[in-house]
GROMACS .gro file of C-alpha atoms in nm:
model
  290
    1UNK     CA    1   8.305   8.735  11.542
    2UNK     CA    2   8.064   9.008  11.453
    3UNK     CA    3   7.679   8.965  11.379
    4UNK     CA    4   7.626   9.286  11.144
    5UNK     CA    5   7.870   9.501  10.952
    6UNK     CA    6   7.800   9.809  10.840
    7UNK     CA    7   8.014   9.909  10.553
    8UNK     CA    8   8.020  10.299  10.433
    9UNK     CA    9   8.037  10.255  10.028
   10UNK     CA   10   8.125  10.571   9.780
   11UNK     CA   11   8.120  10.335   9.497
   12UNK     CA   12   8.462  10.400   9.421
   13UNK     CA   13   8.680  10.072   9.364
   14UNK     CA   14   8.829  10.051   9.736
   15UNK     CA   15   8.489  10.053   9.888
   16UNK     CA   16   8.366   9.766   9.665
   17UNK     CA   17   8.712   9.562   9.763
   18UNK     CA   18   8.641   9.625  10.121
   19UNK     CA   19   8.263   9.497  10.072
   20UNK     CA   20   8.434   9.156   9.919
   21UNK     CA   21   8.718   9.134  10.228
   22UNK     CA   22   8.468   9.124  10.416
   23UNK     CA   23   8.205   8.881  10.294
   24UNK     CA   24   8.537   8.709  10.267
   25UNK     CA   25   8.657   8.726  10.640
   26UNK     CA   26   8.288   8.717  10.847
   27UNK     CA   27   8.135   8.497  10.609
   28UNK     CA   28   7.873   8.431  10.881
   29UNK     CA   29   7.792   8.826  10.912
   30UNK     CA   30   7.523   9.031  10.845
   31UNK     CA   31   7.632   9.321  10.590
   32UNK     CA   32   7.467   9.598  10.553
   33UNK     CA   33   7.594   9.837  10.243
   34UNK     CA   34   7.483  10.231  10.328
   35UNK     CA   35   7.519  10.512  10.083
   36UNK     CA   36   7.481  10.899  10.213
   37UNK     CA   37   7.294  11.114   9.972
   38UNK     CA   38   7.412  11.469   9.956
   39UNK     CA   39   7.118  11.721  10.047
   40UNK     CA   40   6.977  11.808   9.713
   41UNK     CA   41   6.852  12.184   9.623
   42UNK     CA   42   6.598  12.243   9.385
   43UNK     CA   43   6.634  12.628   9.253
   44UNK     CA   44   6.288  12.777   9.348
   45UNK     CA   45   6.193  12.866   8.978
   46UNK     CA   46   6.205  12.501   8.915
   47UNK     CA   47   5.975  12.444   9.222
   48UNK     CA   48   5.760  12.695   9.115
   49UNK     CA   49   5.696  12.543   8.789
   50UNK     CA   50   5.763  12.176   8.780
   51UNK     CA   51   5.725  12.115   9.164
   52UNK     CA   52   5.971  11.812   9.108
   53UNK     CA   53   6.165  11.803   9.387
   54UNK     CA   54   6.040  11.527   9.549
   55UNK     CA   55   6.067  11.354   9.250
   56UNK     CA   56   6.462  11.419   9.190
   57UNK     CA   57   6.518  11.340   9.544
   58UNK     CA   58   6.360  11.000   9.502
   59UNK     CA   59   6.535  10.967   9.118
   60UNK     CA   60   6.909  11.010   9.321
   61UNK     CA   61   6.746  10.717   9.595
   62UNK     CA   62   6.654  10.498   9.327
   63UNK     CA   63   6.980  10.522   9.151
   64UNK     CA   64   7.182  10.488   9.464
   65UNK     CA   65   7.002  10.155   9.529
   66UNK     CA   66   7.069  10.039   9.184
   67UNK     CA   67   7.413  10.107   9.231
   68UNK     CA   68   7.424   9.915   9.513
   69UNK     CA   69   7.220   9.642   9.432
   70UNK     CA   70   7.490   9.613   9.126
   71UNK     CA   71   7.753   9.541   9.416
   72UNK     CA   72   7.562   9.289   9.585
   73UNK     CA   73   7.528   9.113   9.281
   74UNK     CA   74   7.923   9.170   9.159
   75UNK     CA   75   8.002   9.006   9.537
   76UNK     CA   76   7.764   8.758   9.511
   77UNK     CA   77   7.616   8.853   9.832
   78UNK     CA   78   7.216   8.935   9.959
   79UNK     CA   79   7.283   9.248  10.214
   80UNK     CA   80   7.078   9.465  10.367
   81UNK     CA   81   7.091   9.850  10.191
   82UNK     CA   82   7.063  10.143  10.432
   83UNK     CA   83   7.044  10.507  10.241
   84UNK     CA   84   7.012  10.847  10.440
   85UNK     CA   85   7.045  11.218  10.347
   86UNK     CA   86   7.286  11.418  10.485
   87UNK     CA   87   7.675  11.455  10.583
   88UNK     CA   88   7.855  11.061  10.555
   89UNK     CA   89   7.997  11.085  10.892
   90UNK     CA   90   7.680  11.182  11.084
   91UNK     CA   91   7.445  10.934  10.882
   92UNK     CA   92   7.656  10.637  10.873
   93UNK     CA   93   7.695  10.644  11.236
   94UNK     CA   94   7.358  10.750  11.315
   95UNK     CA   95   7.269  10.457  11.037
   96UNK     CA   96   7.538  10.212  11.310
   97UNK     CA   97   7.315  10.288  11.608
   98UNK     CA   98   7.006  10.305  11.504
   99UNK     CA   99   7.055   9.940  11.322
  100UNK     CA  100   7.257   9.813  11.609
  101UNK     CA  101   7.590   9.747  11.360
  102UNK     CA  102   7.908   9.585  11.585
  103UNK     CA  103   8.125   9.704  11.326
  104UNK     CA  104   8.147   9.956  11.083
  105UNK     CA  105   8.409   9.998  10.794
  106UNK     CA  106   8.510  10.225  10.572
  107UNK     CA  107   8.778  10.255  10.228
  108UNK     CA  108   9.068  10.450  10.270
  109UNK     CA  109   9.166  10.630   9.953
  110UNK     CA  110   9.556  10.630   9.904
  111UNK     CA  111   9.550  10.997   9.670
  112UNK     CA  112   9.441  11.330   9.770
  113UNK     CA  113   9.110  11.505   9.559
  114UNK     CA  114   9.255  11.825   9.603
  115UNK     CA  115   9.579  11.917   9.701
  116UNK     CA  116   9.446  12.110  10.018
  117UNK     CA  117   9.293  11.760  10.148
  118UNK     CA  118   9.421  11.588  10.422
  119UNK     CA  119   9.416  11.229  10.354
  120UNK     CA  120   9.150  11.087  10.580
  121UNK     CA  121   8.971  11.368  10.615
  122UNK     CA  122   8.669  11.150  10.620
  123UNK     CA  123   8.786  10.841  10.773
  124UNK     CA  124   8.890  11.044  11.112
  125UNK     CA  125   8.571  11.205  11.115
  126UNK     CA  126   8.357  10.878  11.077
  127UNK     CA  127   8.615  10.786  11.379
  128UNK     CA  128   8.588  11.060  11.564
  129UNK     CA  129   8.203  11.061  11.631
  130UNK     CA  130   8.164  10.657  11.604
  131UNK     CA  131   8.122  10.483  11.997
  132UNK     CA  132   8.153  10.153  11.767
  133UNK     CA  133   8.498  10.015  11.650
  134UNK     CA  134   8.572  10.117  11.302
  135UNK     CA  135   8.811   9.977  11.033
  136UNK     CA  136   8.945  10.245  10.813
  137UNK     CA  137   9.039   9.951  10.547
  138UNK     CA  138   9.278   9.967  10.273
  139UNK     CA  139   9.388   9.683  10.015
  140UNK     CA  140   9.572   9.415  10.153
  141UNK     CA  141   9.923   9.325  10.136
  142UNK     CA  142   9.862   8.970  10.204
  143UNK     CA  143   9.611   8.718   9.993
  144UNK     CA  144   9.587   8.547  10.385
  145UNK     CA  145   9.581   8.795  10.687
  146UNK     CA  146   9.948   8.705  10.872
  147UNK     CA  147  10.014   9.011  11.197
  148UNK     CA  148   9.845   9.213  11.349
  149UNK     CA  149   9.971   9.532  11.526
  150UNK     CA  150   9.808   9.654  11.852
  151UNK     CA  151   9.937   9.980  11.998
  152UNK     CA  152   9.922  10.003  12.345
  153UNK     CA  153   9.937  10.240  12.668
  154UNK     CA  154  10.007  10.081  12.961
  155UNK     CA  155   9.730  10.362  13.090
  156UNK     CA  156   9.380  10.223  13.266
  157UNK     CA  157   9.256  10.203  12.884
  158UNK     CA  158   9.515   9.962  12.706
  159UNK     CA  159   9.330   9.646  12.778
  160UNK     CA  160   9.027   9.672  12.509
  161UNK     CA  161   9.281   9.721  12.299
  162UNK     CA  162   9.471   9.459  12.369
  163UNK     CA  163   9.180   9.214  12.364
  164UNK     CA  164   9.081   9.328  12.014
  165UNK     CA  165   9.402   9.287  11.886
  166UNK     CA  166   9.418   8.938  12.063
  167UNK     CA  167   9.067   8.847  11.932
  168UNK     CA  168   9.158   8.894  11.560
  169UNK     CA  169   9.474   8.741  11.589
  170UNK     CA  170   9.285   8.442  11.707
  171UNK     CA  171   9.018   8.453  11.478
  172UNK     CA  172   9.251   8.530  11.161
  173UNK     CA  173   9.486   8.273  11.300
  174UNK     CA  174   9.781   8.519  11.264
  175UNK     CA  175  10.039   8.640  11.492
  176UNK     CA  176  10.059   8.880  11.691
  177UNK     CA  177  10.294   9.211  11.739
  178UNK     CA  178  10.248   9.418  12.079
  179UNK     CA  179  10.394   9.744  12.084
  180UNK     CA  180  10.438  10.002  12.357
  181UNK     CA  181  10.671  10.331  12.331
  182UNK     CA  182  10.787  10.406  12.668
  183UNK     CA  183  10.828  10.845  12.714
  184UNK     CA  184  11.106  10.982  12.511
  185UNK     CA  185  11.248  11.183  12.843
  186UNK     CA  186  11.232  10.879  13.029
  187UNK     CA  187  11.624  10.844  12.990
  188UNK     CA  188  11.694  11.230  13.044
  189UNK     CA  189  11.501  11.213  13.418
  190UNK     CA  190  11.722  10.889  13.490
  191UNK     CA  191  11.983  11.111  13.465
  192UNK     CA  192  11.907  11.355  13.618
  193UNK     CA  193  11.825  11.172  13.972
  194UNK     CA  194  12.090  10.871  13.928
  195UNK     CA  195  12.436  10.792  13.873
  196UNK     CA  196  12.557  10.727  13.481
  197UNK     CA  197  12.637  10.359  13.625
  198UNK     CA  198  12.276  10.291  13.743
  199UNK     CA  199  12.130  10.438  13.461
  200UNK     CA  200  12.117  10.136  13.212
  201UNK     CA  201  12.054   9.890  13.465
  202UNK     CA  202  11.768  10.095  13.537
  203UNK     CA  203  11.616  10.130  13.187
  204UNK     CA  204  11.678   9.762  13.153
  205UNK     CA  205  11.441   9.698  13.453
  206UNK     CA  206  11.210   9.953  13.376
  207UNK     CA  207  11.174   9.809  12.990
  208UNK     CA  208  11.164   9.474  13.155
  209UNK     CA  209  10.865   9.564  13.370
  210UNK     CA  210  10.708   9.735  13.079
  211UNK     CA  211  10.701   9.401  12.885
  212UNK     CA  212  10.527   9.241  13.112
  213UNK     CA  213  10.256   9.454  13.163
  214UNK     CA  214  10.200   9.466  12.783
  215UNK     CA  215  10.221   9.070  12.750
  216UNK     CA  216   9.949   9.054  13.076
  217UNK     CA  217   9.698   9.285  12.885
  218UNK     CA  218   9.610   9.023  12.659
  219UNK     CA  219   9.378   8.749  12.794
  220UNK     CA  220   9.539   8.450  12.908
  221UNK     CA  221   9.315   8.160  12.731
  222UNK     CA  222   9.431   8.349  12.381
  223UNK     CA  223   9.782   8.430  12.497
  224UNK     CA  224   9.837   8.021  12.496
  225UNK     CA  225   9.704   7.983  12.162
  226UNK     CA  226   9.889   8.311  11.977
  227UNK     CA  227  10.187   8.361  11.860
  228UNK     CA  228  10.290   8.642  12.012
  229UNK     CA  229  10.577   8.937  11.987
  230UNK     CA  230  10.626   9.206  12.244
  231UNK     CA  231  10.812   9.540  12.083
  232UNK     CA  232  10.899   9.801  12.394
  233UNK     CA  233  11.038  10.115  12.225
  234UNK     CA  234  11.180  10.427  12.369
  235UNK     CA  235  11.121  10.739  12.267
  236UNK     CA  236  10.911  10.975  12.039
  237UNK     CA  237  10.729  11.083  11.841
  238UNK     CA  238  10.504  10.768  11.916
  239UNK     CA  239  10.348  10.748  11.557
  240UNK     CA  240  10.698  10.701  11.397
  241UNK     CA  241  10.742  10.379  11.611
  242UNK     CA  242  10.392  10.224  11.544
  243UNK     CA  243  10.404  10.278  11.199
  244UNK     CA  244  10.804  10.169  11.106
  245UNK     CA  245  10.699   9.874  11.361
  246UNK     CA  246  10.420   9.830  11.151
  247UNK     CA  247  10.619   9.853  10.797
  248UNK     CA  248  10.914   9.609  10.946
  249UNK     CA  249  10.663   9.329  11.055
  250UNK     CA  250  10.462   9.344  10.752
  251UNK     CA  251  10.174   9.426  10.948
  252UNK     CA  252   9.797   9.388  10.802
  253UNK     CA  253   9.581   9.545  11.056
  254UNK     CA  254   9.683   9.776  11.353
  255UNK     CA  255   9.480   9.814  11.624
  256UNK     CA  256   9.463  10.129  11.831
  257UNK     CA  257   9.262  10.331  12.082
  258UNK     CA  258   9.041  10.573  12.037
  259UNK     CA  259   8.903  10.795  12.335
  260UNK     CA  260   8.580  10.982  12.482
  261UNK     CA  261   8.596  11.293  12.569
  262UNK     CA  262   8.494  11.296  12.949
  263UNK     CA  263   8.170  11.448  13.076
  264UNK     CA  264   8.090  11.469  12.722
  265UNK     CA  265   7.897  11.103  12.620
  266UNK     CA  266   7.810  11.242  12.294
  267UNK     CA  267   8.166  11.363  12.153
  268UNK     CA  268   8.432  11.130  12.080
  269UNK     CA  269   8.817  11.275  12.063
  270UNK     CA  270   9.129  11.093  11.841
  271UNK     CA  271   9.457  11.156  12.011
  272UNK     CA  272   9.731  11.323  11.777
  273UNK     CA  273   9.873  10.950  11.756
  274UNK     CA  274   9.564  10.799  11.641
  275UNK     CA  275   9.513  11.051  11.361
  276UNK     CA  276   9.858  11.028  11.241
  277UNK     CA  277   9.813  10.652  11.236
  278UNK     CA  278   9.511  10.656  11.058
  279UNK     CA  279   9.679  10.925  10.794
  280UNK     CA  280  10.010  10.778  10.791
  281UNK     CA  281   9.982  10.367  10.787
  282UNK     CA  282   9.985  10.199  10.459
  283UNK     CA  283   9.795   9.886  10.604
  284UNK     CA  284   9.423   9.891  10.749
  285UNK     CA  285   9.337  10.062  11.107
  286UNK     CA  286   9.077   9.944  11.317
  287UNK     CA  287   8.988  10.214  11.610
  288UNK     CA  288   8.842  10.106  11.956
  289UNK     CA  289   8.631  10.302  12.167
  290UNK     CA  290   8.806  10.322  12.523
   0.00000   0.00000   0.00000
């Protein structure tokens, strides 16, 4: 499904289990394990005297690759290593480009450092300036991958959603949960403009009609092969419905859009549901660039 992985590690546990899911799910892949290096500061006396800077810059390399040579080992797996300097977000998806990744991922951590943190502080920001899809993973629920979520707009920018979604469900061989929140006010304007007795036979249609737009977004040649169910909910706020849909189906992976800021190539913008999602779901999230 993908040719090369890039997969952000902070040698903490998660990102080591997220290194064996996925040897374990693109077996045929190309992985390639990248560490950031914090920018290191030598005092100047030091400098002055033992000019070793260079030489503690290269020690922190050396021990980096160690460590991750350690995890290639543990896995049982022969990556590639990729280590740059600088802030994680900006060098692992410089680190994406430049090596032409498909895919990158990155551990969620469930607890806060510090009580100010916001949890995925860093996850959103690896999101937020990635143009490749990224999977914010977290342990999983299920020893074998069984549904997968994919949150859609019926906007101009549902459908590569919608095929991702479809893509993994047909490459996981699991089902498949489509869900679309139709506006909150929706039932307050029918209202407004129509008679009480029209008003539910209108919402029927109109929920109806949604359906079917959300079942035609996914590709017909997978649509025969998946197992697919269609959730049209009404109301807000839209996170709450993606993520108890998410909870009540036992869902492994949601998959949900992630926009470009227009006239701006180089900046990348999360909508308020995204970043809620990514913050709030207690299963993996796997963002794609609309």
């Amino acid at each position: 499904m993908y040719q090369k992985i890039l997969i952000g590690i902070d040698f903490s546990d998660i990102s080591e289990e997220s290194v064996c899911w996925a040897v374990s799910r693109f077996p045929k892949a190309e992985i390639v394990l990248f560490h950031a290096i914090e920018q290191v500061t030598i005092p100047g006396y030091l400098r002055r005297e033992l000019g070793v800077e260079l030489d503690v810059k290269l020690e922190a390399e050396l021990d980096v690759l160690a460590n991750l040579e350690a995890i290639a080992e543990r896995v049982g797996i022969k990556p590639e290593f990729e280590i740059r300097r600088g802030w994680t977000p900006t060098a692992l998806t410089g680190a994406a480009d430049d090596l032409e990744a498909e895919l990158i991922i990155v551990g969620a951590h469930q607890k806060r450092v510090w009580q100010t943190d916001e949890l995925g502080n860093m996850c959103r920001a690896v999101v937020r300036k990635s143009q490749l899809p990224v999977l914010i993973w977290r342990p999983i629920r299920n020893q074998k991958d069984k549904t997968i979520l994919a949150a859609l707009s019926l906007r101009d920018e549902g459908a590569p959603v919608a095929h991702t979604a479809a893509a993994f469900a047909d490459y996981f061989s699991t089902r498949l949960v489509l869900l679309h929140a139709m506006p909150g006010t929706l039932q307050g304007y029918l209202r407004a403009v129509s008679s009480p007795a029209k008003v539910k036979e209108t919402l029927r249609r109109i929920e109806a009609g949604a359906r079917l737009d959300v079942e035609a977004l996914v590709p017909p040649e997978l649509r025969e092969r998946l197992s697919v169910k269609t959730v049209v909910a009404r109301g807000r706020p839209i996170v709450t419905h993606v993520l108890n849909t998410a909870e009540a189906e036992n869902v492994d992976l949601i998959v949900i859009g992630k926009a470009h800021a227009p006239d701006l190539a180089s900046r990348v913008l999360i909508g308020s549901v995204t970043s809620q999602v990514i913050t709030g779901a207690n299963c993996s999230v796997l963002t794609v660039p609309l």
